[in-house]
Amino acid sequence: MGWSNVTHRQLMGIGAAVLLWTTTAHAADQSRVVTLGANLTAAEQRTMIQSFGTAFQSARRITINHSQEETLLRGVAPQSEIGTRSISSSAVETERSGYGIRVTTKNITWVTPAMYANALATAGVTNARVQAAAPFPVSGTAALAGILTAYQSASGHVIPYGQERTAAQEMMTTGSLGDQIGSKAAAATLMRRVKTIVLQQHLTTASAIRPVVIREANNLSIKLSDTQINEITNLMVSISRLPIDASTLSTQLRAWEQQAARIAPPGFWQQLVIWLKRIWHAITAL
């Protein structure tokens, strides 16, 4: 069909189709945001963007500087963890309702995907696919600042600074506890379960929350010191004051709870080692 034979109605139809396509494409781009550490070289930036996948090649890009990371983490994380340069990068895509929070990492050595997911749920993030990465191994604590910035840009949802700080505190408390008990997976599960109960039952005082911490730790075969119990309790008091819906939280973290059910708690492995040692001693004593 030549252009001379195209009717006015056909032209309008073609125009509408083009408009719909460009609008849809624009909306898709708006739902994806990449943050890049300000201290990355141009080559490292390209590596990061490529690692996030082709869907993010045309995504909006935001540079995160060290002062932004320090503003979020100062007083929450040790200065050694914050560092002096902005390296961590992230990619965030908002998803359909019910998708939950899903996180993958690359070259992140200290913060686990479950720790990020817990913290993001506390910050009020919903239905997002998150990637946190660096061109070489880094702890990943500073990546939270970029992830939160990317999510707010992609979703249009503004997260209060105080809520961001509480989320960062949860991430650091979980990581520290995980190091102490030998399992960040178990620490993240404990935090998630206590937090869910606190929100579901509207617990707001230390006296009401402390027994929950002790009970859930026992259920997971995690032995906590009084200092650890108090630290978790105080964190949960802060979380109880945030505008978080318990049902929404459960939906966002459902995948992580299902994953946790497949992971044996640290107490299981401790008991297994003790049992094997007893068998070995019994055999060698023969």
mmCIF file of C-alpha atoms in Angstrom:
data_model
loop_
_atom_site.group_PDB
_atom_site.id
_atom_site.type_symbol
_atom_site.label_atom_id
_atom_site.label_comp_id
_atom_site.label_asym_id
_atom_site.label_seq_id
_atom_site.Cartn_x
_atom_site.Cartn_y
_atom_site.Cartn_z
ATOM 1 C CA MET A 1 0.000 0.000 0.000
ATOM 2 C CA GLY A 2 1.522 3.341 -1.114
ATOM 3 C CA TRP A 3 1.343 6.457 1.031
ATOM 4 C CA SER A 4 -0.868 8.103 -1.615
ATOM 5 C CA ASN A 5 -3.552 5.517 -0.895
ATOM 6 C CA VAL A 6 -3.478 5.870 2.933
ATOM 7 C CA THR A 7 -6.721 7.358 4.238
ATOM 8 C CA HIS A 8 -7.023 9.949 6.971
ATOM 9 C CA ARG A 9 -8.564 7.328 9.291
ATOM 10 C CA GLN A 10 -5.655 4.936 8.660
ATOM 11 C CA LEU A 11 -3.151 7.675 9.427
ATOM 12 C CA MET A 12 -4.909 8.422 12.687
ATOM 13 C CA GLY A 13 -4.821 4.704 13.566
ATOM 14 C CA ILE A 14 -1.115 4.497 12.851
ATOM 15 C CA GLY A 15 -0.505 7.628 14.912
ATOM 16 C CA ALA A 16 -2.472 6.249 17.846
ATOM 17 C CA ALA A 17 -0.512 2.993 17.724
ATOM 18 C CA VAL A 18 2.794 4.855 17.691
ATOM 19 C CA LEU A 19 1.656 7.054 20.579
ATOM 20 C CA LEU A 20 0.578 3.998 22.582
ATOM 21 C CA TRP A 21 3.903 2.264 21.920
ATOM 22 C CA THR A 22 5.997 5.265 22.921
ATOM 23 C CA THR A 23 3.900 5.883 26.017
ATOM 24 C CA THR A 24 4.229 2.238 27.079
ATOM 25 C CA ALA A 25 7.955 2.246 26.431
ATOM 26 C CA HIS A 26 8.345 5.460 28.403
ATOM 27 C CA ALA A 27 6.378 4.013 31.311
ATOM 28 C CA ALA A 28 8.563 0.894 31.288
ATOM 29 C CA ASP A 29 11.695 3.026 31.407
ATOM 30 C CA GLN A 30 10.250 5.047 34.276
ATOM 31 C CA SER A 31 9.765 1.862 36.309
ATOM 32 C CA ARG A 32 13.473 1.015 36.069
ATOM 33 C CA VAL A 33 16.224 3.050 37.698
ATOM 34 C CA VAL A 34 19.961 2.438 38.000
ATOM 35 C CA THR A 35 22.185 4.072 40.612
ATOM 36 C CA LEU A 36 25.936 4.216 40.101
ATOM 37 C CA GLY A 37 28.621 4.979 42.661
ATOM 38 C CA ALA A 38 30.220 8.359 41.980
ATOM 39 C CA ASN A 39 33.734 6.947 42.329
ATOM 40 C CA LEU A 40 33.347 4.334 39.617
ATOM 41 C CA THR A 41 35.432 4.759 36.484
ATOM 42 C CA ALA A 42 33.655 5.034 33.150
ATOM 43 C CA ALA A 43 34.613 1.428 32.382
ATOM 44 C CA GLU A 44 33.273 0.248 35.742
ATOM 45 C CA GLN A 45 30.020 2.098 35.146
ATOM 46 C CA ARG A 46 29.592 0.313 31.824
ATOM 47 C CA THR A 47 30.335 -3.008 33.509
ATOM 48 C CA MET A 48 27.679 -2.347 36.137
ATOM 49 C CA ILE A 49 25.013 -1.371 33.616
ATOM 50 C CA GLN A 50 25.748 -4.445 31.507
ATOM 51 C CA SER A 51 25.570 -6.701 34.572
ATOM 52 C CA PHE A 52 22.062 -5.440 35.371
ATOM 53 C CA GLY A 53 20.760 -6.775 32.056
ATOM 54 C CA THR A 54 19.474 -5.402 28.773
ATOM 55 C CA ALA A 55 16.228 -4.167 30.340
ATOM 56 C CA PHE A 56 18.218 -1.533 32.235
ATOM 57 C CA GLN A 57 20.241 -0.221 29.284
ATOM 58 C CA SER A 58 17.732 2.600 28.754
ATOM 59 C CA ALA A 59 16.801 3.037 32.418
ATOM 60 C CA ARG A 60 17.183 6.337 34.208
ATOM 61 C CA ARG A 61 20.623 6.661 35.825
ATOM 62 C CA ILE A 62 21.356 8.413 39.103
ATOM 63 C CA THR A 63 24.818 9.010 40.552
ATOM 64 C CA ILE A 64 25.172 8.352 44.289
ATOM 65 C CA ASN A 65 27.986 10.179 46.062
ATOM 66 C CA HIS A 66 29.642 9.271 49.338
ATOM 67 C CA SER A 67 27.968 12.072 51.296
ATOM 68 C CA GLN A 68 24.549 10.545 50.523
ATOM 69 C CA GLU A 69 25.696 7.179 51.837
ATOM 70 C CA GLU A 70 27.219 8.742 54.935
ATOM 71 C CA THR A 71 24.043 10.725 55.663
ATOM 72 C CA LEU A 72 22.097 7.457 55.820
ATOM 73 C CA LEU A 73 24.672 5.394 57.703
ATOM 74 C CA ARG A 74 26.452 7.855 60.015
ATOM 75 C CA GLY A 75 26.011 6.681 63.603
ATOM 76 C CA VAL A 76 24.434 3.436 62.387
ATOM 77 C CA ALA A 77 27.382 1.696 60.721
ATOM 78 C CA PRO A 78 31.073 1.831 61.684
ATOM 79 C CA GLN A 79 33.082 4.303 59.641
ATOM 80 C CA SER A 80 35.159 1.392 58.369
ATOM 81 C CA GLU A 81 32.004 -0.043 56.791
ATOM 82 C CA ILE A 82 30.914 3.285 55.310
ATOM 83 C CA GLY A 83 34.331 3.881 53.765
ATOM 84 C CA THR A 84 35.363 7.011 51.898
ATOM 85 C CA ARG A 85 34.299 6.251 48.323
ATOM 86 C CA SER A 86 31.000 5.501 46.613
ATOM 87 C CA ILE A 87 31.339 2.209 44.739
ATOM 88 C CA SER A 88 28.178 0.137 45.244
ATOM 89 C CA SER A 89 25.562 0.339 42.513
ATOM 90 C CA SER A 90 21.987 -0.849 42.184
ATOM 91 C CA ALA A 91 19.166 -1.493 39.754
ATOM 92 C CA VAL A 92 15.528 -1.330 40.825
ATOM 93 C CA GLU A 93 12.397 -2.167 38.888
ATOM 94 C CA THR A 94 8.912 -1.712 40.304
ATOM 95 C CA GLU A 95 6.684 -4.743 39.785
ATOM 96 C CA ARG A 96 3.031 -5.775 39.889
ATOM 97 C CA SER A 97 1.081 -6.016 43.137
ATOM 98 C CA GLY A 98 1.858 -9.227 45.001
ATOM 99 C CA TYR A 99 5.347 -9.574 43.509
ATOM 100 C CA GLY A 100 7.021 -8.816 46.821
ATOM 101 C CA ILE A 101 10.623 -7.772 47.342
ATOM 102 C CA ARG A 102 13.206 -9.859 45.502
ATOM 103 C CA VAL A 103 16.912 -9.150 45.784
ATOM 104 C CA THR A 104 20.028 -10.476 44.081
ATOM 105 C CA THR A 105 23.616 -9.391 44.680
ATOM 106 C CA LYS A 106 26.991 -9.519 42.971
ATOM 107 C CA ASN A 107 30.327 -8.818 44.685
ATOM 108 C CA ILE A 108 28.487 -7.932 47.909
ATOM 109 C CA THR A 109 30.345 -9.707 50.703
ATOM 110 C CA TRP A 110 28.659 -8.715 53.995
ATOM 111 C CA VAL A 111 25.026 -7.778 53.383
ATOM 112 C CA THR A 112 22.911 -10.729 52.239
ATOM 113 C CA PRO A 113 19.882 -10.489 49.930
ATOM 114 C CA ALA A 114 17.610 -11.352 52.874
ATOM 115 C CA MET A 115 19.125 -8.532 54.938
ATOM 116 C CA TYR A 116 18.452 -6.055 52.134
ATOM 117 C CA ALA A 117 14.885 -7.346 51.741
ATOM 118 C CA ASN A 118 14.148 -7.012 55.460
ATOM 119 C CA ALA A 119 15.514 -3.475 55.557
ATOM 120 C CA LEU A 120 13.650 -2.455 52.400
ATOM 121 C CA ALA A 121 10.356 -3.762 53.785
ATOM 122 C CA THR A 122 10.937 -1.716 56.933
ATOM 123 C CA ALA A 123 11.594 1.329 54.753
ATOM 124 C CA GLY A 124 8.213 0.831 53.081
ATOM 125 C CA VAL A 125 9.408 -0.593 49.769
ATOM 126 C CA THR A 126 6.832 -2.795 48.026
ATOM 127 C CA ASN A 127 6.818 -4.967 44.909
ATOM 128 C CA ALA A 128 10.312 -4.378 43.613
ATOM 129 C CA ARG A 129 13.035 -6.363 41.893
ATOM 130 C CA VAL A 130 16.365 -5.211 43.269
ATOM 131 C CA GLN A 131 19.947 -5.826 42.211
ATOM 132 C CA ALA A 132 22.898 -4.654 44.304
ATOM 133 C CA ALA A 133 26.350 -4.974 42.814
ATOM 134 C CA ALA A 134 29.895 -3.682 42.624
ATOM 135 C CA PRO A 135 32.719 -4.201 40.107
ATOM 136 C CA PHE A 136 34.822 -5.808 42.869
ATOM 137 C CA PRO A 137 34.070 -7.180 46.372
ATOM 138 C CA VAL A 138 32.624 -4.640 48.831
ATOM 139 C CA SER A 139 30.654 -5.024 52.069
ATOM 140 C CA GLY A 140 27.455 -3.639 50.524
ATOM 141 C CA THR A 141 26.319 -1.503 53.457
ATOM 142 C CA ALA A 142 26.444 1.704 51.425
ATOM 143 C CA ALA A 143 24.401 0.151 48.608
ATOM 144 C CA LEU A 144 21.246 0.618 50.685
ATOM 145 C CA ALA A 145 21.365 4.369 50.025
ATOM 146 C CA GLY A 146 21.381 3.802 46.281
ATOM 147 C CA ILE A 147 18.621 1.201 46.406
ATOM 148 C CA LEU A 148 16.329 3.489 48.390
ATOM 149 C CA THR A 149 17.048 6.383 46.026
ATOM 150 C CA ALA A 150 16.340 4.212 42.986
ATOM 151 C CA TYR A 151 13.080 2.889 44.422
ATOM 152 C CA GLN A 152 11.779 6.350 45.262
ATOM 153 C CA SER A 153 12.607 7.551 41.757
ATOM 154 C CA ALA A 154 10.988 4.527 40.089
ATOM 155 C CA SER A 155 7.865 4.422 42.257
ATOM 156 C CA GLY A 156 7.327 8.089 43.079
ATOM 157 C CA HIS A 157 6.974 7.085 46.734
ATOM 158 C CA VAL A 158 8.854 9.310 49.202
ATOM 159 C CA ILE A 159 10.379 7.514 52.196
ATOM 160 C CA PRO A 160 10.811 9.629 55.359
ATOM 161 C CA TYR A 161 14.431 10.007 56.465
ATOM 162 C CA GLY A 162 13.718 8.542 59.897
ATOM 163 C CA GLN A 163 12.265 5.412 58.325
ATOM 164 C CA GLU A 164 15.325 5.041 56.107
ATOM 165 C CA ARG A 165 17.572 5.299 59.171
ATOM 166 C CA THR A 166 15.607 2.638 61.046
ATOM 167 C CA ALA A 167 15.883 0.355 58.013
ATOM 168 C CA ALA A 168 19.649 0.915 57.949
ATOM 169 C CA GLN A 169 19.831 0.167 61.670
ATOM 170 C CA GLU A 170 17.988 -3.103 61.108
ATOM 171 C CA MET A 171 20.411 -4.099 58.363
ATOM 172 C CA MET A 172 23.446 -3.427 60.554
ATOM 173 C CA THR A 173 21.955 -5.109 63.632
ATOM 174 C CA THR A 174 21.092 -8.195 61.593
ATOM 175 C CA GLY A 175 24.551 -8.429 60.063
ATOM 176 C CA SER A 176 26.286 -7.990 63.403
ATOM 177 C CA LEU A 177 24.071 -10.615 65.022
ATOM 178 C CA GLY A 178 24.675 -12.975 62.118
ATOM 179 C CA ASP A 179 28.429 -12.652 62.578
ATOM 180 C CA GLN A 180 28.063 -13.385 66.293
ATOM 181 C CA ILE A 181 25.845 -16.476 65.978
ATOM 182 C CA GLY A 182 27.473 -17.764 62.812
ATOM 183 C CA SER A 183 24.511 -17.429 60.461
ATOM 184 C CA LYS A 184 23.216 -14.295 58.791
ATOM 185 C CA ALA A 185 20.358 -16.362 57.348
ATOM 186 C CA ALA A 186 19.187 -17.286 60.848
ATOM 187 C CA ALA A 187 19.626 -13.704 62.057
ATOM 188 C CA ALA A 188 17.534 -12.374 59.158
ATOM 189 C CA THR A 189 14.836 -14.965 59.830
ATOM 190 C CA LEU A 190 14.711 -14.010 63.509
ATOM 191 C CA MET A 191 14.400 -10.313 62.680
ATOM 192 C CA ARG A 192 11.680 -10.943 60.135
ATOM 193 C CA ARG A 193 9.603 -13.126 62.447
ATOM 194 C CA VAL A 194 9.880 -10.839 65.466
ATOM 195 C CA LYS A 195 9.081 -7.804 63.334
ATOM 196 C CA THR A 196 6.008 -9.480 61.863
ATOM 197 C CA ILE A 197 4.666 -10.408 65.305
ATOM 198 C CA VAL A 198 5.360 -6.939 66.694
ATOM 199 C CA LEU A 199 3.382 -5.340 63.866
ATOM 200 C CA GLN A 200 0.575 -7.902 63.832
ATOM 201 C CA GLN A 201 -0.005 -7.629 67.574
ATOM 202 C CA HIS A 202 0.663 -3.874 67.727
ATOM 203 C CA LEU A 203 3.366 -4.281 70.373
ATOM 204 C CA THR A 204 5.064 -0.978 71.155
ATOM 205 C CA THR A 205 6.915 -1.352 74.474
ATOM 206 C CA ALA A 206 10.144 -3.108 75.375
ATOM 207 C CA SER A 207 8.377 -5.115 78.076
ATOM 208 C CA ALA A 208 5.934 -6.502 75.503
ATOM 209 C CA ILE A 209 8.505 -7.089 72.756
ATOM 210 C CA ARG A 210 11.344 -8.644 74.771
ATOM 211 C CA PRO A 211 9.502 -11.958 75.449
ATOM 212 C CA VAL A 212 8.765 -12.265 71.728
ATOM 213 C CA VAL A 213 12.465 -11.891 70.912
ATOM 214 C CA ILE A 214 13.377 -14.593 73.434
ATOM 215 C CA ARG A 215 10.640 -16.976 72.285
ATOM 216 C CA GLU A 216 11.378 -16.673 68.572
ATOM 217 C CA ALA A 217 15.119 -17.050 69.180
ATOM 218 C CA ASN A 218 14.411 -20.257 71.100
ATOM 219 C CA ASN A 219 12.171 -21.483 68.286
ATOM 220 C CA LEU A 220 15.101 -21.040 65.904
ATOM 221 C CA SER A 221 17.604 -22.605 68.350
ATOM 222 C CA ILE A 222 19.458 -19.295 68.578
ATOM 223 C CA LYS A 223 21.105 -18.495 71.894
ATOM 224 C CA LEU A 224 21.122 -14.750 72.591
ATOM 225 C CA SER A 225 22.939 -12.795 75.274
ATOM 226 C CA ASP A 226 21.091 -10.161 77.293
ATOM 227 C CA THR A 227 22.905 -7.491 75.283
ATOM 228 C CA GLN A 228 21.717 -8.992 72.000
ATOM 229 C CA ILE A 229 18.152 -9.343 73.287
ATOM 230 C CA ASN A 230 18.118 -5.710 74.383
ATOM 231 C CA GLU A 231 19.537 -4.505 71.064
ATOM 232 C CA ILE A 232 16.907 -6.369 69.048
ATOM 233 C CA THR A 233 14.149 -5.253 71.418
ATOM 234 C CA ASN A 234 15.123 -1.586 71.128
ATOM 235 C CA LEU A 235 15.231 -1.869 67.334
ATOM 236 C CA MET A 236 11.760 -3.402 67.292
ATOM 237 C CA VAL A 237 10.400 -0.604 69.481
ATOM 238 C CA SER A 238 11.596 1.830 66.792
ATOM 239 C CA ILE A 239 10.072 -0.289 64.025
ATOM 240 C CA SER A 240 6.741 -0.463 65.876
ATOM 241 C CA ARG A 241 6.436 3.315 65.524
ATOM 242 C CA LEU A 242 6.725 3.249 61.732
ATOM 243 C CA PRO A 243 3.699 3.332 59.387
ATOM 244 C CA ILE A 244 4.065 -0.304 58.289
ATOM 245 C CA ASP A 245 1.080 -2.559 57.657
ATOM 246 C CA ALA A 246 1.657 -6.086 58.999
ATOM 247 C CA SER A 247 -0.222 -7.745 56.135
ATOM 248 C CA THR A 248 1.746 -5.816 53.527
ATOM 249 C CA LEU A 249 5.012 -6.703 55.251
ATOM 250 C CA SER A 250 4.149 -10.417 55.219
ATOM 251 C CA THR A 251 3.285 -10.276 51.522
ATOM 252 C CA GLN A 252 6.523 -8.510 50.655
ATOM 253 C CA LEU A 253 8.689 -10.998 52.581
ATOM 254 C CA ARG A 254 6.767 -14.218 51.867
ATOM 255 C CA ALA A 255 9.418 -15.565 49.507
ATOM 256 C CA TRP A 256 12.110 -15.061 52.142
ATOM 257 C CA GLU A 257 10.082 -16.888 54.789
ATOM 258 C CA GLN A 258 9.620 -19.816 52.395
ATOM 259 C CA GLN A 259 13.349 -19.841 51.719
ATOM 260 C CA ALA A 260 14.119 -19.706 55.450
ATOM 261 C CA ALA A 261 11.983 -22.799 56.023
ATOM 262 C CA ARG A 262 14.480 -24.742 53.904
ATOM 263 C CA ILE A 263 17.497 -23.545 55.909
ATOM 264 C CA ALA A 264 18.399 -25.365 59.105
ATOM 265 C CA PRO A 265 18.972 -23.012 62.070
ATOM 266 C CA PRO A 266 22.496 -22.680 63.533
ATOM 267 C CA GLY A 267 21.484 -24.742 66.561
ATOM 268 C CA PHE A 268 20.830 -27.729 64.277
ATOM 269 C CA TRP A 269 24.393 -27.708 63.006
ATOM 270 C CA GLN A 270 25.791 -27.222 66.498
ATOM 271 C CA GLN A 271 23.850 -30.263 67.727
ATOM 272 C CA LEU A 272 24.923 -32.276 64.678
ATOM 273 C CA VAL A 273 28.602 -31.545 65.369
ATOM 274 C CA ILE A 274 28.184 -32.555 69.016
ATOM 275 C CA TRP A 275 26.458 -35.788 67.975
ATOM 276 C CA LEU A 276 29.175 -36.653 65.442
ATOM 277 C CA LYS A 277 31.883 -35.963 68.016
ATOM 278 C CA ARG A 278 30.191 -38.320 70.460
ATOM 279 C CA ILE A 279 30.065 -41.049 67.834
ATOM 280 C CA TRP A 280 33.733 -40.491 66.994
ATOM 281 C CA HIS A 281 34.763 -40.655 70.643
ATOM 282 C CA ALA A 282 32.715 -43.834 71.079
ATOM 283 C CA ILE A 283 34.425 -45.448 68.080
ATOM 284 C CA THR A 284 37.956 -44.445 69.103
ATOM 285 C CA ALA A 285 37.328 -45.690 72.639
ATOM 286 C CA LEU A 286 36.690 -49.228 71.365
#
